[in-house]
Coordinates of C-alpha atoms and ligand atoms in Angstrom, one line a residue:
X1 CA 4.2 -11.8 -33.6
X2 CA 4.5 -10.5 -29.9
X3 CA 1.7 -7.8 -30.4
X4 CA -1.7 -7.2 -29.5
X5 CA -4.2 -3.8 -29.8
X6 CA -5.7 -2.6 -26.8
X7 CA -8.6 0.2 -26.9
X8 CA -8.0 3.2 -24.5
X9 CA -11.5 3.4 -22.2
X10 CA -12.9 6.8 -22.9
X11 CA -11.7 7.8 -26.6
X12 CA -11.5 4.4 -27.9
X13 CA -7.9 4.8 -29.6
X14 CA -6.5 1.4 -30.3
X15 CA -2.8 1.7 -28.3
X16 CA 0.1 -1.0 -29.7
X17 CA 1.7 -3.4 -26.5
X18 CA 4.1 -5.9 -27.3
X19 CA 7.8 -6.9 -28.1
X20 CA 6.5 -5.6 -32.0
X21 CA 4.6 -3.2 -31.3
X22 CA 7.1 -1.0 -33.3
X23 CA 7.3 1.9 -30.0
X24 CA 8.5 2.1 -26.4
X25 CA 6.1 0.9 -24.0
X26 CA 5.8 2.2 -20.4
X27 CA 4.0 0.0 -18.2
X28 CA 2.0 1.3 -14.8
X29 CA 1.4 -1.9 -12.9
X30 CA -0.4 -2.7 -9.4
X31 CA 0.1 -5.8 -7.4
X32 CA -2.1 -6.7 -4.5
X33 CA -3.2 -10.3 -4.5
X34 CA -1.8 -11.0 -0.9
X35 CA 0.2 -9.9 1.4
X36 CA 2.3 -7.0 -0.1
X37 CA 0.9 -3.6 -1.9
X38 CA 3.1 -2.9 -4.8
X39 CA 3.2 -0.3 -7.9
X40 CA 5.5 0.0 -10.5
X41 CA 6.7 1.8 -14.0
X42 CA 8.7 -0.4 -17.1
X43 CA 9.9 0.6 -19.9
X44 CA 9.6 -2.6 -22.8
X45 CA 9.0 -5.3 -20.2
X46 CA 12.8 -5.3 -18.7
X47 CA 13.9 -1.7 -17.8
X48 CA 12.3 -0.9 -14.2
X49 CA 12.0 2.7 -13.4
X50 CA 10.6 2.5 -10.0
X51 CA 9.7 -0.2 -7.9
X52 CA 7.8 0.1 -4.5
X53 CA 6.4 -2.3 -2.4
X54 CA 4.8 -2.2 1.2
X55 CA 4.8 -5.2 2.8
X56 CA 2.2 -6.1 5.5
X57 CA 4.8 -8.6 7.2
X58 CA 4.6 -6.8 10.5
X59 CA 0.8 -6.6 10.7
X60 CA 0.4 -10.7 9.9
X61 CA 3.2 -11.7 12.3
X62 CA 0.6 -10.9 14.9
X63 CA -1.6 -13.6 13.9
X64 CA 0.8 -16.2 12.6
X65 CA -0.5 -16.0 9.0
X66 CA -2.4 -13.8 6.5
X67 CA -6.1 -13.1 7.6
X68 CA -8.2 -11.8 4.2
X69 CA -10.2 -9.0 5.7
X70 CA -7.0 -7.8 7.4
X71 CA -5.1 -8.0 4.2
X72 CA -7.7 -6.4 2.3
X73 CA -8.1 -3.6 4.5
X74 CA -3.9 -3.2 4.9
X75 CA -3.7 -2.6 0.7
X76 CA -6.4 -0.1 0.9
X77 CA -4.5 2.3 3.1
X78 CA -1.4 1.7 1.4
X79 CA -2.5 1.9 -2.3
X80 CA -2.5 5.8 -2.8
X81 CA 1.0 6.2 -0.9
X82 CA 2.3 3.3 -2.9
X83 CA 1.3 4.6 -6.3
X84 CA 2.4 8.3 -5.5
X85 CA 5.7 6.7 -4.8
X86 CA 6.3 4.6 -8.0
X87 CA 5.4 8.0 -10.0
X88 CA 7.7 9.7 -7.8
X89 CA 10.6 7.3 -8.0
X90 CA 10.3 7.6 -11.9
X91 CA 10.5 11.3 -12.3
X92 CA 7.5 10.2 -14.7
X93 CA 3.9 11.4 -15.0
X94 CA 0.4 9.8 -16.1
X95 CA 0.4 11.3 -19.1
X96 CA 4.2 9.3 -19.9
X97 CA 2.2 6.3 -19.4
X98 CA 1.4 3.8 -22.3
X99 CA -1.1 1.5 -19.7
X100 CA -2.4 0.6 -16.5
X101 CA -2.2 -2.5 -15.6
X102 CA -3.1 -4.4 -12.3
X103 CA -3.1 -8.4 -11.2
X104 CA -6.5 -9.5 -11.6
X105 CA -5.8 -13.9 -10.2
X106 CA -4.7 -15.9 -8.6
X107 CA -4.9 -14.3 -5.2
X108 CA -7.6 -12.7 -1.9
X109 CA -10.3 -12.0 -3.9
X110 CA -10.7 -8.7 -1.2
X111 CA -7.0 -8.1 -1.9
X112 CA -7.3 -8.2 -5.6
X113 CA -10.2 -6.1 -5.8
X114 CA -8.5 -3.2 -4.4
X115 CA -5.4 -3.1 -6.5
X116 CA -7.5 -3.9 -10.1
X117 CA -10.2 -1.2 -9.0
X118 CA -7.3 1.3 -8.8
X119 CA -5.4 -0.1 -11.9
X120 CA -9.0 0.8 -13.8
X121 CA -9.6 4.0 -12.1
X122 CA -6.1 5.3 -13.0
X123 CA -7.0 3.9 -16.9
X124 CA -10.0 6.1 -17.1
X125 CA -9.2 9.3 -15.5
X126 CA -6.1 9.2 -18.1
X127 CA -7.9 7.4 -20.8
X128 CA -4.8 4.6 -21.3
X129 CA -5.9 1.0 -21.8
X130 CA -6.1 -1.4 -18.7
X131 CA -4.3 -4.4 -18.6
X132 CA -5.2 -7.1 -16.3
X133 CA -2.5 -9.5 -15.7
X134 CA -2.0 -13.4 -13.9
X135 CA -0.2 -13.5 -11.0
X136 CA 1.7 -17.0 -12.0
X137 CA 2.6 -16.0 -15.4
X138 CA 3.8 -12.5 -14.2
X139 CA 6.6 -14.1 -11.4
X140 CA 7.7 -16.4 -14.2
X141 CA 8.0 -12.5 -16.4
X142 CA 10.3 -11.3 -13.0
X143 CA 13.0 -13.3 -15.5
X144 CA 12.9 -10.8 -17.7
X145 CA 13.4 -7.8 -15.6
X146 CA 16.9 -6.3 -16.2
X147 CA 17.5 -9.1 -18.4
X148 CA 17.9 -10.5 -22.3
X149 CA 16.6 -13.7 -21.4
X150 CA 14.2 -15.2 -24.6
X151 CA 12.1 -18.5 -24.8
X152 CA 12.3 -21.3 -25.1
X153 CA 13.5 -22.0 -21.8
X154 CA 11.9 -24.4 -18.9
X155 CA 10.9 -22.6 -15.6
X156 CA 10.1 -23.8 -12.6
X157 CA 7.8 -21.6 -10.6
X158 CA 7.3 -22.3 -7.0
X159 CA 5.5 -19.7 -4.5
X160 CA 3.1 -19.8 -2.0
X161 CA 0.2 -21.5 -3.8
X162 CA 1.7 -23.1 -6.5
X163 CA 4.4 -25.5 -7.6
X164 CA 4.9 -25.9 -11.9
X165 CA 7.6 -27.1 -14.4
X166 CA 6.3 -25.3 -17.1
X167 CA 8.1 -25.2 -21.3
X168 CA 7.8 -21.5 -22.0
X169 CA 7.7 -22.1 -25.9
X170 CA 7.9 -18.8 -27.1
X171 CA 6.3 -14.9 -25.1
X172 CA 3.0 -16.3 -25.9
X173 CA 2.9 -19.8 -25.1
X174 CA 3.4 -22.7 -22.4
X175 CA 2.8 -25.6 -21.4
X176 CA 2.9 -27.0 -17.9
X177 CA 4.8 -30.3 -17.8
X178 CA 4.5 -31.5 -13.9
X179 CA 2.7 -29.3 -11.1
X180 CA 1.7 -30.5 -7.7
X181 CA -1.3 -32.5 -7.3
X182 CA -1.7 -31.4 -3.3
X183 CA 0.7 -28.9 -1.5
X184 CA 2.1 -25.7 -2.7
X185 CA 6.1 -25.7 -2.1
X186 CA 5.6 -22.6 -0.1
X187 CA 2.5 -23.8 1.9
X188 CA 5.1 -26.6 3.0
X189 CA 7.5 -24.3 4.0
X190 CA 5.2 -22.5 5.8
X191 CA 3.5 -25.3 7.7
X192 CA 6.6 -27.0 8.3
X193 CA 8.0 -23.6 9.8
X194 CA 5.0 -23.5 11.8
X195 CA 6.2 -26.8 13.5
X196 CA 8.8 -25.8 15.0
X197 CA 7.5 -22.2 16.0
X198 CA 9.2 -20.0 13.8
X199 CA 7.5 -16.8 13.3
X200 CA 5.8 -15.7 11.0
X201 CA 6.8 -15.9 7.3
X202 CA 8.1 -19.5 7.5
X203 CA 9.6 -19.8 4.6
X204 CA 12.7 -17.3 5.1
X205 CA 12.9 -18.2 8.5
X206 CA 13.5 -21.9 7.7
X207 CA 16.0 -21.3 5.4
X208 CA 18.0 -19.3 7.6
X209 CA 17.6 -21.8 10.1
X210 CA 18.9 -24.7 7.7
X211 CA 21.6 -23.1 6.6
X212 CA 23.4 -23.7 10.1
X213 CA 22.0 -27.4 10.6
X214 CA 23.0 -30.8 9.3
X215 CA 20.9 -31.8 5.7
X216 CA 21.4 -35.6 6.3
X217 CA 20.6 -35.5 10.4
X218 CA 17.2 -37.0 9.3
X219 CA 16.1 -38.7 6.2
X220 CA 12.5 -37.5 5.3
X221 CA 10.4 -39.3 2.3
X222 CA 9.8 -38.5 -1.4
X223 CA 6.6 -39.0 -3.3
X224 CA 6.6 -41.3 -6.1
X225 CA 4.1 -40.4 -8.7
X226 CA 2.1 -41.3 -12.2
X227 CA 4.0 -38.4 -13.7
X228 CA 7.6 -38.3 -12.9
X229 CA 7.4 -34.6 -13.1
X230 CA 4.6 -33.7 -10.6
X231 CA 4.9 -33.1 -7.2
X232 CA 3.6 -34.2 -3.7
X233 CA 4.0 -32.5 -0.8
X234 CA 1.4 -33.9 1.6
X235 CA 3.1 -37.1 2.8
X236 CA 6.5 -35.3 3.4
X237 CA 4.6 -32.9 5.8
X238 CA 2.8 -35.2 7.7
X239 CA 6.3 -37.2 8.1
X240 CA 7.8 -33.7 9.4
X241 CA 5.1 -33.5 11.9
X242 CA 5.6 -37.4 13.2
X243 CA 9.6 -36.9 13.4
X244 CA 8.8 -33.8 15.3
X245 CA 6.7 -35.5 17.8
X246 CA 9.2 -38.4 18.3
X247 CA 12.1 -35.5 18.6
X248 CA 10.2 -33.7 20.9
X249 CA 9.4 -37.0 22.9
X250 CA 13.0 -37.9 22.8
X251 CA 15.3 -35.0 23.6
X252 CA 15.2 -31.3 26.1
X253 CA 15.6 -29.1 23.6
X254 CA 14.3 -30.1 20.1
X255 CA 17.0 -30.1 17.1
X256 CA 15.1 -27.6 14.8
X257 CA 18.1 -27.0 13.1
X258 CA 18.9 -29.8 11.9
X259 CA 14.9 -31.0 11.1
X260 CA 15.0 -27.3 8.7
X261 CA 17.7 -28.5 6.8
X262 CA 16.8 -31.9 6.4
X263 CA 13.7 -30.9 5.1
X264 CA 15.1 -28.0 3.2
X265 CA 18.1 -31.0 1.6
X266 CA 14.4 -33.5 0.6
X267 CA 12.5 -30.4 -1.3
X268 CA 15.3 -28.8 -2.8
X269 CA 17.0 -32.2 -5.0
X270 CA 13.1 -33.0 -5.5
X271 CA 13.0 -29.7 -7.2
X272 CA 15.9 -30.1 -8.5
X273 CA 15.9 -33.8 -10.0
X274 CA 12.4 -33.5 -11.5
X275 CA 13.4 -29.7 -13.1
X276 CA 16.5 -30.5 -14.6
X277 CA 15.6 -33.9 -16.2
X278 CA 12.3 -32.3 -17.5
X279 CA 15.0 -29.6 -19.2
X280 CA 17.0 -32.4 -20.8
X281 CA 14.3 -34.5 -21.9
X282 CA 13.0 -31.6 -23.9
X283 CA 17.0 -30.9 -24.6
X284 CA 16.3 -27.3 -23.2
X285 CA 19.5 -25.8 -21.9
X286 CA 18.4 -22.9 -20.1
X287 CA 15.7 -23.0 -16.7
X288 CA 14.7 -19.9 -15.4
X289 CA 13.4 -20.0 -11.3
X290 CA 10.3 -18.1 -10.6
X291 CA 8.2 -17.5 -7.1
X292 CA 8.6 -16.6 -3.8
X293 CA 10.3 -19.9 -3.4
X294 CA 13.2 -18.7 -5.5
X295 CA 14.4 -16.7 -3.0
X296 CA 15.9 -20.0 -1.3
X297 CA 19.6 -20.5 -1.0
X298 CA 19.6 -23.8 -1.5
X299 CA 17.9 -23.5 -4.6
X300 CA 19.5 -21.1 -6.5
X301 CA 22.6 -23.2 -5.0
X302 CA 21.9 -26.4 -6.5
X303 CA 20.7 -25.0 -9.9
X304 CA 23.5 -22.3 -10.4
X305 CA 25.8 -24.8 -10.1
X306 CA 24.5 -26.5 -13.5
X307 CA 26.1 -23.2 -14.9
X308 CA 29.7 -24.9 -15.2
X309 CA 28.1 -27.6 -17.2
X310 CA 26.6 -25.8 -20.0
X311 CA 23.4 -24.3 -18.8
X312 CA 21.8 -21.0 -18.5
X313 CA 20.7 -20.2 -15.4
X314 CA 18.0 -17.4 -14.4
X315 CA 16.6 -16.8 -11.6
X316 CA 15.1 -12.9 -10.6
X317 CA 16.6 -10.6 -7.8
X318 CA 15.7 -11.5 -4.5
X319 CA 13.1 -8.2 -4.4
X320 CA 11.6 -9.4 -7.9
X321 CA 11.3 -13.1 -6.0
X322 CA 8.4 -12.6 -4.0
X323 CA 5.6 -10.2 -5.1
X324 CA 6.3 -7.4 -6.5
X325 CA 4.3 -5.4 -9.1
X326 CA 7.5 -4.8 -11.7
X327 CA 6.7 -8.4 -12.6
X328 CA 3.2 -7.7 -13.4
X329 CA 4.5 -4.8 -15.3
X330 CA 6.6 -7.1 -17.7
X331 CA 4.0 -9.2 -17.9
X332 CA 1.8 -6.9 -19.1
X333 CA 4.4 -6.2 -21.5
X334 CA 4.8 -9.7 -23.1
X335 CA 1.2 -9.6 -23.3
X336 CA 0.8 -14.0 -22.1
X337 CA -2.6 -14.4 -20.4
X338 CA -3.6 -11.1 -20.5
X339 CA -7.2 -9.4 -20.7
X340 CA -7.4 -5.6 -22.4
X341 CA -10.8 -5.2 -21.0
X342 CA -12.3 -2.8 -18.3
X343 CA -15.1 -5.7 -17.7
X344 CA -12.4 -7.9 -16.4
X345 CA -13.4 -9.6 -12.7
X346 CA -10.8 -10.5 -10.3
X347 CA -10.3 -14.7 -9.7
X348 CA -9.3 -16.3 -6.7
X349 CA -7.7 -19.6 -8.5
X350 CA -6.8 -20.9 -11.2
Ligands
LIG401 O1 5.5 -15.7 -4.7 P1 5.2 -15.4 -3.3 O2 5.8 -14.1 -2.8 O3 3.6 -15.3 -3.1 C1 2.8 -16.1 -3.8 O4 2.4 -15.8 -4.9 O5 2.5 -17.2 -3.2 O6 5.6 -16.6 -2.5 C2 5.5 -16.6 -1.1 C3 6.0 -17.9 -0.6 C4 5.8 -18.1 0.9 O7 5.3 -19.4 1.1 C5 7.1 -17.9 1.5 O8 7.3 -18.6 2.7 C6 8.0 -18.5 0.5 O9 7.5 -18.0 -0.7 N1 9.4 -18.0 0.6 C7 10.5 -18.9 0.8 C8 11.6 -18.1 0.9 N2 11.3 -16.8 0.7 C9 9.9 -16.8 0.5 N3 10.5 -20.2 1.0 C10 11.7 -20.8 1.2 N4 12.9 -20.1 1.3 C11 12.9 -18.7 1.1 N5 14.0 -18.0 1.2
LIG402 ZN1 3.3 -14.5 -5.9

C-alpha cells in the first residue's frame, strides 16, 4: 500500500498522503538546494497547479559557477515572492492545502536551510504536516508530472551531482544498479564547457554548441569498469583537456564545435549503452530520464528513438528537467524517502 500517516504540528491530527490514501492530496512544495528558488501546488502527485521558479542564472554567470553564500543569500530574497506566486498562480489558499513540503538533501546546506525553514514555518502557522523530501528521488518523480507512468520501470537519473541507473520496483522501492564512482554527468558537462570558455551554465551551452559540429571529428575514451553498469567520468575529462591543449597548440582558432559534439557523441551512447542493456537484462521495457541532464538533445534523441522498437519512453518537460519544486511536490506525494517530521535537518550528500 502507497500510504503513510503524517501528524499535523500543532493539533496532532493524523493527515492520509499517498496513491491510497482514499482522498485528493494537494501538495505545497519548496525547492532550494542550489541554484534556482522554486514553489509549487499538486494535486495527487501529477496534476500541477502552479509552478514557479526563479532562477539565479544571471547572478552566477558573474562568477563562472555557483558560490554557496551567494546562493544562499539569492533564495532568501526570492522565497516570499516565489511562494506568493505559486498560491497565486493556483487561485488556491493555505487552508486548500493537504501539506507543506520542502527539499531537505542532497544540495547547499545554506541553500537548503532556507527553503526547509520556510516549508516548516508555512506547516505551523497552518497546522498541515511537513514533508521533507530528497532531491534525487524527487527529479526521478518529475516522470510523473502530467503523466500515467507506473513502476516498474528503469530510470536513469543524471544531473549535476549525480549519475544512477536505478530499478524503480514499485512507488516505494529502488534499487540502484550502476552509478558513477567519480564525476557527476553534469559536473563533466560543466567542466568540459569551462574548457572551451563557454559561459556560464555549461551544460546547455555545450549542447547547443554540439548540435552544429561534427560527433566523430575526434574520438574521446570510454571507461571500462568492474560493473558494466557504472560510470567514469574522470579519465574522459582529463582526455578533453589534453585534446584541447594539442588543438589549441595546433590550429588559430580552436574547433570548439566539433570537440562539444564529440564529447557530447562519447557521454551520450555511454549513457545510452549501459541504460538500455541494464533495462533488458532486467527485461524492463519502459526507462524513464530524470535530471538536469535530461534536458540534452541528444539524449532524449538516442532513447526516444527505442520508442519504434517496443519501448516506453519518459522523459519530463524540459522546465520539470532541471529543478523545479513540482517534482518535490510529486514526490512528496509518492511518499519514497520521505521524513513527516518537523525535527528533520537538511543534508548536504547522500
Ligand atoms: O538537476 P539539475 O538542475 O541540478 C542538480 O540537481 O544537479 O542539473 C543541473 C545540471 C548541470 O550540470 C547542467 O549543466 C546540466 O544539468 N544540464 C545539461 C543540460 N541542461 C542542464 N547538461 C547537458 N545538456 C543540457 N541540455
Ligand atoms: Zn537537481
Amino acid at each position: 500500500m502507497s500510504v503513510k500517516e503524517f501528524k499535523t504540528p500543532v493539533s496532532e491530527k493524523t493527515v492520509l498522503i499517498g496513491p491510497d490514501s482514499g482522498t485528493d492530496n494537494i501538495i505545497f512544495a519548496i525547492e532550494s538546494s542550489c541554484d534556482e528558488t522554486a514553489a509549487a501546488i499538486v494535486k495527487n502527485g501529477r496534476e500541477v497547479l502552479s509552478n514557479v521558479v526563479a532562477s539565479q542564472i544571471k547572478t552566477h554567470i558573474e562568477f563562472g559557477g555557483v558560490v554557496p553564500e551567494v546562493a544562499a543569500r539569492e533564495h532568501l530574497e526570492a522565497i516570499n515572492l516565489v511562494i506568493s506566486q505559486a498560491f497565486e498562480q493556483s487561485g488556491l489558499k493555505p487552508e486548500n492545502i493537504t501539506a507543506f513540503a520542502a527539499t531537505v538533501g542532497p544540495g547547499l546546506v545554506g541553500s537548503l536551510l532556507v527553503g526547509m525553514n520556510a516549508g516548516k514555518a508555512l506547516a505551523i502557522a497552518h497546522d498541515k504536516p511537513f514533508i521533507g523530501v530528497n532531491h534525487l528521488n524527487a527529479h526521478v518523480c518529475a516522470n510523473y508530472l502530467n503523466t500515467d507512468l507506473k513502476p516498474p520501470f528503469v530510470a536513469l537519473l543524471i544531473s549535476g551531482g549525480h549519475t544512477q541507473i536505478i530499478e524503480v520496483k514499485s512507488f516505494l522501492e529502488q534499487k540502484i544498479i550502476g552509478e558513477t564512482i567519480d564525476d557527476a554527468i553534469g559536473e563533466a558537462y560543466d567542466k568540459v564547457a569551462r574548457l572551451i570558455d563557454l559561459p556560464y551554465p555549461g551544460g546547455v551551452n555545450l549542447d547547443k554548441l554540439a548540435q552544429t559540429g561534427n560527433p566523430n571529428a575526434y574520438k574521446l575514451p570510454e571507461a571500462k569498469l568492474q560493473n558494466e553498469f557504472d560510470f567514469s567520468f574522470s579519465g574522459l575529462k582529463t582526455a578533453s583537456l589534453q585534446l584541447i591543449q594539442r588543438l589549441k597548440k595546433e590550429n588559430e582558432e580552436l574547433p570548439k564545435a566539433d570537440i562539444a559534439a564529440s564529447f557530447q557523441e562519447n557521454v551520450t551512447s555511454t549513457l545510452f549503452k549501459k541504460t538500455k542493456k541494464a533495462a533488458d537484462n532486467i527485461n524492463a521495457k519502459t526507462i524513464a530520464l530524470a535530471g538536469g541532464v535530461a534536458a540534452n538533445s541528444e539524449i532524449r534523441k538516442k532513447f526516444f528513438n527505442l520508442k519504434d522498437k517496443g519501448y516506453k519512453i519518459y522523459a519530463p518537460e524540459m522546465k520539470y528537467c532541471t529543478d523545479n519544486a513540482s517534482m518535490i511536490a510529486s514526490s512528496a506525494y509518492f511518499l519514497a524517502n520521505t521524513t513527516g517530521s518537523l525535527d528533520v535537518e537538511v543534508f548536504s550528500r547522500m
